[in-house]
JSON list of C-alpha atoms in Angstrom, two decimals:
[
{"chain": "A", "resi": 226, "resn": "UNK", "atom": "CA", "xyz": [0.02, -0.02, -0.11]},
{"chain": "A", "resi": 227, "resn": "UNK", "atom": "CA", "xyz": [1.50, 3.31, -1.01]},
{"chain": "A", "resi": 228, "resn": "UNK", "atom": "CA", "xyz": [2.48, 5.64, 2.04]},
{"chain": "A", "resi": 229, "resn": "UNK", "atom": "CA", "xyz": [3.92, 8.91, 2.73]},
{"chain": "A", "resi": 230, "resn": "UNK", "atom": "CA", "xyz": [7.45, 8.83, 3.85]},
{"chain": "A", "resi": 231, "resn": "UNK", "atom": "CA", "xyz": [9.47, 11.50, 5.90]},
{"chain": "A", "resi": 232, "resn": "UNK", "atom": "CA", "xyz": [13.09, 11.91, 6.70]},
{"chain": "A", "resi": 233, "resn": "UNK", "atom": "CA", "xyz": [14.94, 12.13, 9.11]},
{"chain": "A", "resi": 234, "resn": "UNK", "atom": "CA", "xyz": [12.64, 10.55, 11.86]},
{"chain": "A", "resi": 235, "resn": "UNK", "atom": "CA", "xyz": [14.60, 12.64, 14.28]},
{"chain": "A", "resi": 236, "resn": "UNK", "atom": "CA", "xyz": [16.56, 15.86, 14.02]},
{"chain": "A", "resi": 237, "resn": "UNK", "atom": "CA", "xyz": [18.49, 17.73, 16.88]},
{"chain": "A", "resi": 238, "resn": "UNK", "atom": "CA", "xyz": [19.65, 21.14, 15.95]},
{"chain": "A", "resi": 239, "resn": "UNK", "atom": "CA", "xyz": [21.04, 24.31, 17.66]},
{"chain": "A", "resi": 240, "resn": "UNK", "atom": "CA", "xyz": [18.84, 27.45, 17.96]},
{"chain": "A", "resi": 241, "resn": "UNK", "atom": "CA", "xyz": [19.44, 29.72, 14.94]},
{"chain": "A", "resi": 242, "resn": "UNK", "atom": "CA", "xyz": [20.44, 26.80, 12.68]},
{"chain": "A", "resi": 243, "resn": "UNK", "atom": "CA", "xyz": [18.62, 26.02, 9.39]},
{"chain": "A", "resi": 244, "resn": "UNK", "atom": "CA", "xyz": [16.82, 22.70, 9.09]},
{"chain": "A", "resi": 245, "resn": "UNK", "atom": "CA", "xyz": [15.21, 20.86, 6.14]},
{"chain": "A", "resi": 246, "resn": "UNK", "atom": "CA", "xyz": [12.56, 18.30, 6.64]},
{"chain": "A", "resi": 247, "resn": "UNK", "atom": "CA", "xyz": [11.86, 15.89, 3.70]},
{"chain": "A", "resi": 248, "resn": "UNK", "atom": "CA", "xyz": [8.76, 14.23, 2.70]},
{"chain": "A", "resi": 249, "resn": "UNK", "atom": "CA", "xyz": [8.08, 11.88, -0.29]},
{"chain": "A", "resi": 250, "resn": "UNK", "atom": "CA", "xyz": [4.24, 12.05, -0.90]},
{"chain": "A", "resi": 251, "resn": "UNK", "atom": "CA", "xyz": [2.30, 9.25, -2.40]},
{"chain": "A", "resi": 252, "resn": "UNK", "atom": "CA", "xyz": [3.18, 9.28, -5.98]},
{"chain": "A", "resi": 253, "resn": "UNK", "atom": "CA", "xyz": [-0.08, 10.23, -7.79]},
{"chain": "A", "resi": 254, "resn": "UNK", "atom": "CA", "xyz": [-0.94, 12.78, -5.29]},
{"chain": "A", "resi": 255, "resn": "UNK", "atom": "CA", "xyz": [-1.13, 16.49, -6.29]},
{"chain": "A", "resi": 256, "resn": "UNK", "atom": "CA", "xyz": [-1.83, 18.33, -2.87]},
{"chain": "A", "resi": 257, "resn": "UNK", "atom": "CA", "xyz": [0.64, 18.56, -0.16]},
{"chain": "A", "resi": 258, "resn": "UNK", "atom": "CA", "xyz": [0.59, 19.65, 3.37]},
{"chain": "A", "resi": 259, "resn": "UNK", "atom": "CA", "xyz": [2.70, 20.28, 6.38]},
{"chain": "A", "resi": 260, "resn": "UNK", "atom": "CA", "xyz": [1.32, 20.12, 9.92]},
{"chain": "A", "resi": 261, "resn": "UNK", "atom": "CA", "xyz": [3.15, 20.29, 13.26]},
{"chain": "A", "resi": 262, "resn": "UNK", "atom": "CA", "xyz": [2.20, 18.92, 16.68]},
{"chain": "A", "resi": 263, "resn": "UNK", "atom": "CA", "xyz": [3.96, 20.31, 19.70]},
{"chain": "A", "resi": 264, "resn": "UNK", "atom": "CA", "xyz": [4.19, 17.80, 22.33]},
{"chain": "A", "resi": 265, "resn": "UNK", "atom": "CA", "xyz": [0.84, 17.28, 24.35]},
{"chain": "A", "resi": 266, "resn": "UNK", "atom": "CA", "xyz": [-0.90, 19.76, 21.94]},
{"chain": "A", "resi": 267, "resn": "UNK", "atom": "CA", "xyz": [-3.14, 19.33, 18.88]},
{"chain": "A", "resi": 268, "resn": "UNK", "atom": "CA", "xyz": [-2.10, 18.68, 15.38]},
{"chain": "A", "resi": 269, "resn": "UNK", "atom": "CA", "xyz": [-1.98, 22.25, 13.73]},
{"chain": "A", "resi": 270, "resn": "UNK", "atom": "CA", "xyz": [-1.88, 23.05, 10.02]},
{"chain": "A", "resi": 271, "resn": "UNK", "atom": "CA", "xyz": [1.02, 25.05, 8.51]},
{"chain": "A", "resi": 272, "resn": "UNK", "atom": "CA", "xyz": [0.72, 25.17, 4.87]},
{"chain": "A", "resi": 273, "resn": "UNK", "atom": "CA", "xyz": [-0.86, 23.50, 1.88]},
{"chain": "A", "resi": 274, "resn": "UNK", "atom": "CA", "xyz": [0.88, 23.39, -1.66]},
{"chain": "A", "resi": 275, "resn": "UNK", "atom": "CA", "xyz": [-0.59, 22.59, -5.05]},
{"chain": "A", "resi": 276, "resn": "UNK", "atom": "CA", "xyz": [0.72, 23.17, -8.64]},
{"chain": "A", "resi": 277, "resn": "UNK", "atom": "CA", "xyz": [4.03, 24.35, -7.29]},
{"chain": "A", "resi": 278, "resn": "UNK", "atom": "CA", "xyz": [2.66, 27.13, -5.16]},
{"chain": "A", "resi": 279, "resn": "UNK", "atom": "CA", "xyz": [1.31, 27.83, -1.63]},
{"chain": "A", "resi": 280, "resn": "UNK", "atom": "CA", "xyz": [-2.47, 27.59, -1.68]},
{"chain": "A", "resi": 281, "resn": "UNK", "atom": "CA", "xyz": [-3.00, 28.44, 2.12]},
{"chain": "A", "resi": 282, "resn": "UNK", "atom": "CA", "xyz": [-0.65, 29.05, 5.24]},
{"chain": "A", "resi": 283, "resn": "UNK", "atom": "CA", "xyz": [-1.42, 29.51, 8.85]},
{"chain": "A", "resi": 284, "resn": "UNK", "atom": "CA", "xyz": [-0.29, 32.30, 11.05]},
{"chain": "A", "resi": 285, "resn": "UNK", "atom": "CA", "xyz": [2.55, 29.89, 12.30]},
{"chain": "A", "resi": 286, "resn": "UNK", "atom": "CA", "xyz": [4.05, 29.76, 8.93]},
{"chain": "A", "resi": 287, "resn": "UNK", "atom": "CA", "xyz": [5.88, 33.01, 8.90]},
{"chain": "A", "resi": 288, "resn": "UNK", "atom": "CA", "xyz": [8.80, 34.17, 6.90]},
{"chain": "A", "resi": 289, "resn": "UNK", "atom": "CA", "xyz": [11.11, 31.62, 8.70]},
{"chain": "A", "resi": 290, "resn": "UNK", "atom": "CA", "xyz": [9.35, 28.91, 7.02]},
{"chain": "A", "resi": 291, "resn": "UNK", "atom": "CA", "xyz": [9.40, 27.80, 3.27]},
{"chain": "A", "resi": 292, "resn": "UNK", "atom": "CA", "xyz": [8.39, 24.94, 1.16]},
{"chain": "A", "resi": 293, "resn": "UNK", "atom": "CA", "xyz": [9.51, 23.52, -2.09]},
{"chain": "A", "resi": 294, "resn": "UNK", "atom": "CA", "xyz": [9.01, 20.65, -4.45]},
{"chain": "A", "resi": 295, "resn": "UNK", "atom": "CA", "xyz": [12.40, 20.48, -5.80]},
{"chain": "A", "resi": 296, "resn": "UNK", "atom": "CA", "xyz": [11.73, 17.51, -7.97]},
{"chain": "A", "resi": 297, "resn": "UNK", "atom": "CA", "xyz": [8.95, 15.14, -9.03]},
{"chain": "A", "resi": 298, "resn": "UNK", "atom": "CA", "xyz": [8.93, 13.21, -5.83]},
{"chain": "A", "resi": 299, "resn": "UNK", "atom": "CA", "xyz": [10.17, 15.37, -2.79]},
{"chain": "A", "resi": 300, "resn": "UNK", "atom": "CA", "xyz": [8.44, 17.92, -0.78]},
{"chain": "A", "resi": 301, "resn": "UNK", "atom": "CA", "xyz": [10.42, 19.83, 1.71]},
{"chain": "A", "resi": 302, "resn": "UNK", "atom": "CA", "xyz": [9.81, 22.25, 4.71]},
{"chain": "A", "resi": 303, "resn": "UNK", "atom": "CA", "xyz": [12.69, 24.50, 5.55]},
{"chain": "A", "resi": 304, "resn": "UNK", "atom": "CA", "xyz": [13.12, 26.48, 8.72]},
{"chain": "A", "resi": 305, "resn": "UNK", "atom": "CA", "xyz": [15.63, 29.25, 8.21]},
{"chain": "A", "resi": 306, "resn": "UNK", "atom": "CA", "xyz": [16.60, 29.98, 11.76]},
{"chain": "A", "resi": 307, "resn": "UNK", "atom": "CA", "xyz": [15.23, 27.63, 14.17]},
{"chain": "A", "resi": 308, "resn": "UNK", "atom": "CA", "xyz": [13.75, 28.82, 17.57]},
{"chain": "A", "resi": 309, "resn": "UNK", "atom": "CA", "xyz": [13.32, 26.82, 20.77]},
{"chain": "A", "resi": 310, "resn": "UNK", "atom": "CA", "xyz": [9.41, 26.78, 20.29]},
{"chain": "A", "resi": 311, "resn": "UNK", "atom": "CA", "xyz": [9.89, 25.16, 16.84]},
{"chain": "A", "resi": 312, "resn": "UNK", "atom": "CA", "xyz": [10.55, 21.89, 18.71]},
{"chain": "A", "resi": 313, "resn": "UNK", "atom": "CA", "xyz": [7.67, 19.66, 17.62]},
{"chain": "A", "resi": 314, "resn": "UNK", "atom": "CA", "xyz": [6.65, 16.70, 15.41]},
{"chain": "A", "resi": 315, "resn": "UNK", "atom": "CA", "xyz": [6.23, 17.65, 11.93]},
{"chain": "A", "resi": 316, "resn": "UNK", "atom": "CA", "xyz": [3.92, 15.72, 9.76]},
{"chain": "A", "resi": 317, "resn": "UNK", "atom": "CA", "xyz": [3.73, 15.87, 5.92]},
{"chain": "A", "resi": 318, "resn": "UNK", "atom": "CA", "xyz": [0.39, 14.75, 4.25]},
{"chain": "A", "resi": 319, "resn": "UNK", "atom": "CA", "xyz": [-0.79, 14.36, 0.71]},
{"chain": "A", "resi": 320, "resn": "UNK", "atom": "CA", "xyz": [-3.93, 13.92, -0.99]},
{"chain": "A", "resi": 321, "resn": "UNK", "atom": "CA", "xyz": [-5.07, 13.13, -4.66]},
{"chain": "A", "resi": 322, "resn": "UNK", "atom": "CA", "xyz": [-7.62, 15.88, -4.62]},
{"chain": "A", "resi": 323, "resn": "UNK", "atom": "CA", "xyz": [-8.52, 19.11, -2.59]},
{"chain": "A", "resi": 324, "resn": "UNK", "atom": "CA", "xyz": [-11.35, 17.32, -0.76]},
{"chain": "A", "resi": 325, "resn": "UNK", "atom": "CA", "xyz": [-9.86, 13.88, -0.86]},
{"chain": "A", "resi": 326, "resn": "UNK", "atom": "CA", "xyz": [-8.40, 12.02, 2.29]},
{"chain": "A", "resi": 327, "resn": "UNK", "atom": "CA", "xyz": [-5.23, 13.29, 3.55]},
{"chain": "A", "resi": 328, "resn": "UNK", "atom": "CA", "xyz": [-2.68, 10.66, 4.26]},
{"chain": "A", "resi": 329, "resn": "UNK", "atom": "CA", "xyz": [-0.12, 11.40, 6.87]},
{"chain": "A", "resi": 330, "resn": "UNK", "atom": "CA", "xyz": [3.49, 10.43, 7.19]},
{"chain": "A", "resi": 331, "resn": "UNK", "atom": "CA", "xyz": [5.25, 9.12, 10.29]},
{"chain": "A", "resi": 332, "resn": "UNK", "atom": "CA", "xyz": [6.55, 12.56, 11.21]},
{"chain": "A", "resi": 333, "resn": "UNK", "atom": "CA", "xyz": [10.03, 14.11, 12.01]},
{"chain": "A", "resi": 334, "resn": "UNK", "atom": "CA", "xyz": [10.69, 14.88, 15.60]},
{"chain": "A", "resi": 335, "resn": "UNK", "atom": "CA", "xyz": [12.49, 18.17, 15.56]},
{"chain": "A", "resi": 336, "resn": "UNK", "atom": "CA", "xyz": [14.28, 19.20, 18.87]},
{"chain": "A", "resi": 337, "resn": "UNK", "atom": "CA", "xyz": [15.84, 22.82, 18.99]},
{"chain": "A", "resi": 338, "resn": "UNK", "atom": "CA", "xyz": [18.38, 23.21, 21.70]},
{"chain": "B", "resi": 22, "resn": "UNK", "atom": "CA", "xyz": [-14.54, 29.40, 21.68]},
{"chain": "B", "resi": 23, "resn": "UNK", "atom": "CA", "xyz": [-12.23, 26.77, 20.17]},
{"chain": "B", "resi": 24, "resn": "UNK", "atom": "CA", "xyz": [-13.17, 25.85, 16.61]},
{"chain": "B", "resi": 25, "resn": "UNK", "atom": "CA", "xyz": [-13.10, 22.12, 17.49]},
{"chain": "B", "resi": 26, "resn": "UNK", "atom": "CA", "xyz": [-13.38, 20.81, 20.92]},
{"chain": "B", "resi": 27, "resn": "UNK", "atom": "CA", "xyz": [-12.80, 17.25, 22.14]},
{"chain": "B", "resi": 28, "resn": "UNK", "atom": "CA", "xyz": [-12.61, 15.81, 25.65]},
{"chain": "B", "resi": 29, "resn": "UNK", "atom": "CA", "xyz": [-9.07, 14.77, 26.20]},
{"chain": "B", "resi": 30, "resn": "UNK", "atom": "CA", "xyz": [-9.84, 11.68, 28.30]},
{"chain": "B", "resi": 31, "resn": "UNK", "atom": "CA", "xyz": [-8.51, 9.43, 29.22]},
{"chain": "B", "resi": 32, "resn": "UNK", "atom": "CA", "xyz": [-11.47, 7.14, 28.48]},
{"chain": "B", "resi": 33, "resn": "UNK", "atom": "CA", "xyz": [-10.89, 3.69, 29.98]},
{"chain": "B", "resi": 34, "resn": "UNK", "atom": "CA", "xyz": [-13.09, 0.76, 29.03]},
{"chain": "B", "resi": 35, "resn": "UNK", "atom": "CA", "xyz": [-13.02, -2.93, 29.25]},
{"chain": "B", "resi": 36, "resn": "UNK", "atom": "CA", "xyz": [-12.33, -5.13, 26.29]},
{"chain": "B", "resi": 37, "resn": "UNK", "atom": "CA", "xyz": [-15.48, -5.81, 24.16]},
{"chain": "B", "resi": 38, "resn": "UNK", "atom": "CA", "xyz": [-17.23, -2.57, 25.35]},
{"chain": "B", "resi": 39, "resn": "UNK", "atom": "CA", "xyz": [-18.40, 0.10, 22.98]},
{"chain": "B", "resi": 40, "resn": "UNK", "atom": "CA", "xyz": [-16.15, 3.07, 22.90]},
{"chain": "B", "resi": 41, "resn": "UNK", "atom": "CA", "xyz": [-18.08, 6.46, 22.30]},
{"chain": "B", "resi": 42, "resn": "UNK", "atom": "CA", "xyz": [-16.05, 9.54, 21.32]},
{"chain": "B", "resi": 43, "resn": "UNK", "atom": "CA", "xyz": [-17.38, 13.03, 20.15]},
{"chain": "B", "resi": 44, "resn": "UNK", "atom": "CA", "xyz": [-16.46, 16.38, 19.01]},
{"chain": "B", "resi": 45, "resn": "UNK", "atom": "CA", "xyz": [-18.22, 19.67, 18.92]},
{"chain": "B", "resi": 46, "resn": "UNK", "atom": "CA", "xyz": [-17.24, 22.55, 16.43]},
{"chain": "B", "resi": 47, "resn": "UNK", "atom": "CA", "xyz": [-18.15, 26.15, 15.97]},
{"chain": "B", "resi": 48, "resn": "UNK", "atom": "CA", "xyz": [-17.44, 26.80, 12.28]},
{"chain": "B", "resi": 49, "resn": "UNK", "atom": "CA", "xyz": [-20.60, 26.19, 10.29]},
{"chain": "B", "resi": 50, "resn": "UNK", "atom": "CA", "xyz": [-18.30, 26.13, 6.96]},
{"chain": "B", "resi": 51, "resn": "UNK", "atom": "CA", "xyz": [-17.09, 22.74, 7.94]},
{"chain": "B", "resi": 52, "resn": "UNK", "atom": "CA", "xyz": [-18.39, 20.03, 5.55]},
{"chain": "B", "resi": 53, "resn": "UNK", "atom": "CA", "xyz": [-15.85, 17.16, 5.64]},
{"chain": "B", "resi": 54, "resn": "UNK", "atom": "CA", "xyz": [-15.39, 15.35, 8.88]},
{"chain": "B", "resi": 55, "resn": "UNK", "atom": "CA", "xyz": [-12.67, 12.77, 9.69]},
{"chain": "B", "resi": 56, "resn": "UNK", "atom": "CA", "xyz": [-11.57, 10.50, 12.51]},
{"chain": "B", "resi": 57, "resn": "UNK", "atom": "CA", "xyz": [-7.94, 9.71, 12.78]},
{"chain": "B", "resi": 58, "resn": "UNK", "atom": "CA", "xyz": [-6.17, 7.32, 15.10]},
{"chain": "B", "resi": 59, "resn": "UNK", "atom": "CA", "xyz": [-2.77, 8.17, 16.55]},
{"chain": "B", "resi": 60, "resn": "UNK", "atom": "CA", "xyz": [-0.52, 5.84, 18.44]},
{"chain": "B", "resi": 61, "resn": "UNK", "atom": "CA", "xyz": [2.08, 7.34, 20.63]},
{"chain": "B", "resi": 62, "resn": "UNK", "atom": "CA", "xyz": [4.73, 9.43, 18.66]},
{"chain": "B", "resi": 63, "resn": "UNK", "atom": "CA", "xyz": [3.23, 8.22, 15.18]},
{"chain": "B", "resi": 64, "resn": "UNK", "atom": "CA", "xyz": [1.46, 9.99, 12.47]},
{"chain": "B", "resi": 65, "resn": "UNK", "atom": "CA", "xyz": [-2.24, 10.15, 12.38]},
{"chain": "B", "resi": 66, "resn": "UNK", "atom": "CA", "xyz": [-3.97, 7.22, 10.59]},
{"chain": "B", "resi": 67, "resn": "UNK", "atom": "CA", "xyz": [-7.28, 7.85, 8.86]},
{"chain": "B", "resi": 68, "resn": "UNK", "atom": "CA", "xyz": [-10.29, 5.69, 10.21]},
{"chain": "B", "resi": 69, "resn": "UNK", "atom": "CA", "xyz": [-13.37, 7.19, 8.85]},
{"chain": "B", "resi": 70, "resn": "UNK", "atom": "CA", "xyz": [-14.27, 10.34, 6.39]},
{"chain": "B", "resi": 71, "resn": "UNK", "atom": "CA", "xyz": [-17.65, 11.59, 5.92]},
{"chain": "B", "resi": 72, "resn": "UNK", "atom": "CA", "xyz": [-19.22, 14.41, 4.09]},
{"chain": "B", "resi": 73, "resn": "UNK", "atom": "CA", "xyz": [-22.06, 16.43, 5.50]},
{"chain": "B", "resi": 74, "resn": "UNK", "atom": "CA", "xyz": [-24.65, 14.99, 7.88]},
{"chain": "B", "resi": 75, "resn": "UNK", "atom": "CA", "xyz": [-25.27, 11.31, 8.20]},
{"chain": "B", "resi": 76, "resn": "UNK", "atom": "CA", "xyz": [-24.07, 7.94, 9.40]},
{"chain": "B", "resi": 77, "resn": "UNK", "atom": "CA", "xyz": [-21.26, 5.79, 7.92]},
{"chain": "B", "resi": 78, "resn": "UNK", "atom": "CA", "xyz": [-20.26, 2.36, 9.06]},
{"chain": "B", "resi": 79, "resn": "UNK", "atom": "CA", "xyz": [-17.04, 0.62, 8.38]},
{"chain": "B", "resi": 80, "resn": "UNK", "atom": "CA", "xyz": [-16.44, -2.70, 10.28]},
{"chain": "B", "resi": 81, "resn": "UNK", "atom": "CA", "xyz": [-16.44, -1.99, 13.99]},
{"chain": "B", "resi": 82, "resn": "UNK", "atom": "CA", "xyz": [-16.49, 1.73, 13.46]},
{"chain": "B", "resi": 83, "resn": "UNK", "atom": "CA", "xyz": [-19.49, 3.96, 13.07]},
{"chain": "B", "resi": 84, "resn": "UNK", "atom": "CA", "xyz": [-19.19, 7.83, 12.40]},
{"chain": "B", "resi": 85, "resn": "UNK", "atom": "CA", "xyz": [-22.14, 10.11, 12.80]},
{"chain": "B", "resi": 86, "resn": "UNK", "atom": "CA", "xyz": [-22.43, 13.75, 11.71]},
{"chain": "B", "resi": 87, "resn": "UNK", "atom": "CA", "xyz": [-25.13, 16.19, 13.14]},
{"chain": "B", "resi": 88, "resn": "UNK", "atom": "CA", "xyz": [-24.52, 19.43, 11.38]},
{"chain": "B", "resi": 89, "resn": "UNK", "atom": "CA", "xyz": [-27.40, 21.02, 12.90]},
{"chain": "B", "resi": 90, "resn": "UNK", "atom": "CA", "xyz": [-25.96, 20.48, 16.28]},
{"chain": "B", "resi": 91, "resn": "UNK", "atom": "CA", "xyz": [-22.45, 20.88, 15.13]},
{"chain": "B", "resi": 92, "resn": "UNK", "atom": "CA", "xyz": [-21.64, 17.48, 16.64]},
{"chain": "B", "resi": 93, "resn": "UNK", "atom": "CA", "xyz": [-19.82, 14.42, 15.38]},
{"chain": "B", "resi": 94, "resn": "UNK", "atom": "CA", "xyz": [-19.43, 10.98, 17.01]},
{"chain": "B", "resi": 95, "resn": "UNK", "atom": "CA", "xyz": [-17.40, 7.94, 16.58]},
{"chain": "B", "resi": 96, "resn": "UNK", "atom": "CA", "xyz": [-18.33, 4.46, 17.89]},
{"chain": "B", "resi": 97, "resn": "UNK", "atom": "CA", "xyz": [-16.05, 1.59, 18.33]},
{"chain": "B", "resi": 98, "resn": "UNK", "atom": "CA", "xyz": [-17.74, -1.73, 18.80]},
{"chain": "B", "resi": 99, "resn": "UNK", "atom": "CA", "xyz": [-16.30, -4.76, 20.36]},
{"chain": "B", "resi": 100, "resn": "UNK", "atom": "CA", "xyz": [-13.20, -2.75, 21.51]},
{"chain": "B", "resi": 101, "resn": "UNK", "atom": "CA", "xyz": [-9.83, -4.52, 21.56]},
{"chain": "B", "resi": 102, "resn": "UNK", "atom": "CA", "xyz": [-6.63, -3.70, 23.53]},
{"chain": "B", "resi": 103, "resn": "UNK", "atom": "CA", "xyz": [-5.05, -2.75, 20.19]},
{"chain": "B", "resi": 104, "resn": "UNK", "atom": "CA", "xyz": [-7.67, 0.10, 19.82]},
{"chain": "B", "resi": 105, "resn": "UNK", "atom": "CA", "xyz": [-5.80, 1.84, 22.63]},
{"chain": "B", "resi": 106, "resn": "UNK", "atom": "CA", "xyz": [-4.69, 5.07, 21.05]},
{"chain": "B", "resi": 107, "resn": "UNK", "atom": "CA", "xyz": [-5.47, 8.62, 20.89]},
{"chain": "B", "resi": 108, "resn": "UNK", "atom": "CA", "xyz": [-8.47, 9.49, 18.38]},
{"chain": "B", "resi": 109, "resn": "UNK", "atom": "CA", "xyz": [-8.36, 12.72, 16.60]},
{"chain": "B", "resi": 110, "resn": "UNK", "atom": "CA", "xyz": [-11.41, 14.33, 15.10]},
{"chain": "B", "resi": 111, "resn": "UNK", "atom": "CA", "xyz": [-10.57, 16.58, 12.07]},
{"chain": "B", "resi": 112, "resn": "UNK", "atom": "CA", "xyz": [-12.55, 18.79, 9.81]},
{"chain": "B", "resi": 113, "resn": "UNK", "atom": "CA", "xyz": [-12.41, 21.08, 6.87]},
{"chain": "B", "resi": 114, "resn": "UNK", "atom": "CA", "xyz": [-14.43, 23.41, 4.77]},
{"chain": "B", "resi": 115, "resn": "UNK", "atom": "CA", "xyz": [-14.87, 22.82, 0.86]},
{"chain": "B", "resi": 116, "resn": "UNK", "atom": "CA", "xyz": [-12.15, 24.76, -1.01]},
{"chain": "B", "resi": 117, "resn": "UNK", "atom": "CA", "xyz": [-10.81, 24.41, -4.47]},
{"chain": "B", "resi": 118, "resn": "UNK", "atom": "CA", "xyz": [-7.03, 24.28, -3.80]},
{"chain": "B", "resi": 119, "resn": "UNK", "atom": "CA", "xyz": [-6.38, 22.05, -0.83]},
{"chain": "B", "resi": 120, "resn": "UNK", "atom": "CA", "xyz": [-8.37, 21.82, 2.43]},
{"chain": "B", "resi": 121, "resn": "UNK", "atom": "CA", "xyz": [-6.64, 22.56, 5.61]},
{"chain": "B", "resi": 122, "resn": "UNK", "atom": "CA", "xyz": [-7.70, 20.23, 8.35]},
{"chain": "B", "resi": 123, "resn": "UNK", "atom": "CA", "xyz": [-8.62, 21.65, 11.79]},
{"chain": "B", "resi": 124, "resn": "UNK", "atom": "CA", "xyz": [-8.05, 18.95, 14.50]},
{"chain": "B", "resi": 125, "resn": "UNK", "atom": "CA", "xyz": [-9.43, 18.45, 17.94]},
{"chain": "B", "resi": 126, "resn": "UNK", "atom": "CA", "xyz": [-7.06, 17.88, 20.76]},
{"chain": "B", "resi": 127, "resn": "UNK", "atom": "CA", "xyz": [-7.60, 14.17, 20.62]},
{"chain": "B", "resi": 128, "resn": "UNK", "atom": "CA", "xyz": [-9.21, 11.72, 23.15]},
{"chain": "B", "resi": 129, "resn": "UNK", "atom": "CA", "xyz": [-6.90, 9.16, 24.63]},
{"chain": "B", "resi": 130, "resn": "UNK", "atom": "CA", "xyz": [-8.62, 5.83, 24.80]},
{"chain": "B", "resi": 131, "resn": "UNK", "atom": "CA", "xyz": [-7.43, 2.74, 26.90]},
{"chain": "B", "resi": 132, "resn": "UNK", "atom": "CA", "xyz": [-9.01, -0.70, 26.34]},
{"chain": "B", "resi": 133, "resn": "UNK", "atom": "CA", "xyz": [-8.23, -2.89, 29.20]},
{"chain": "B", "resi": 134, "resn": "UNK", "atom": "CA", "xyz": [-7.92, -6.80, 28.68]}
]
């Protein structure tokens, strides 16, 4: 069964460093998403991406964040200068249509020290 | 008022019992309703997906949506210890280019053998 994959599974970084989180969505999906979940809190939407552009972003997704689909298979989330409060689990999701089921990856646990 | 409210639990039931979960919401634009299961430190896994009001059954799972009351439910029949997890409700409005999901905070369920 096709699935969304994410790398790395864990990332530890120093405050102020740049991190890139990688996702491989399900191959025939066209809509891509990033969510995050701070420990003990709810899953929060960050950004949605379609046709090589951002279709919607939340207030959390400020200028420190960017997304890219560098090739036909990867979808990345970059945090330019990490803050302590960026420590969270980051989930990538993809769907075949705007109202179709979103399938989530296993997540990347980011710890900013 | 939070957009989506969900009792955090924990909800402890004996094996074989019916698990009853629910969420309330305030945004009348929501039309798509989902239940995800999340094991500790893993990604959300879709259980049920419904559109608008009504019931949907899939095996041991039944989802109900009452848009007039802004209330959704998930019932798990013949619960098993492997059903022990956090259950997240999620919902979205209808949009043309990617639907962001708004999640409840999750209900932790423990099924005791």
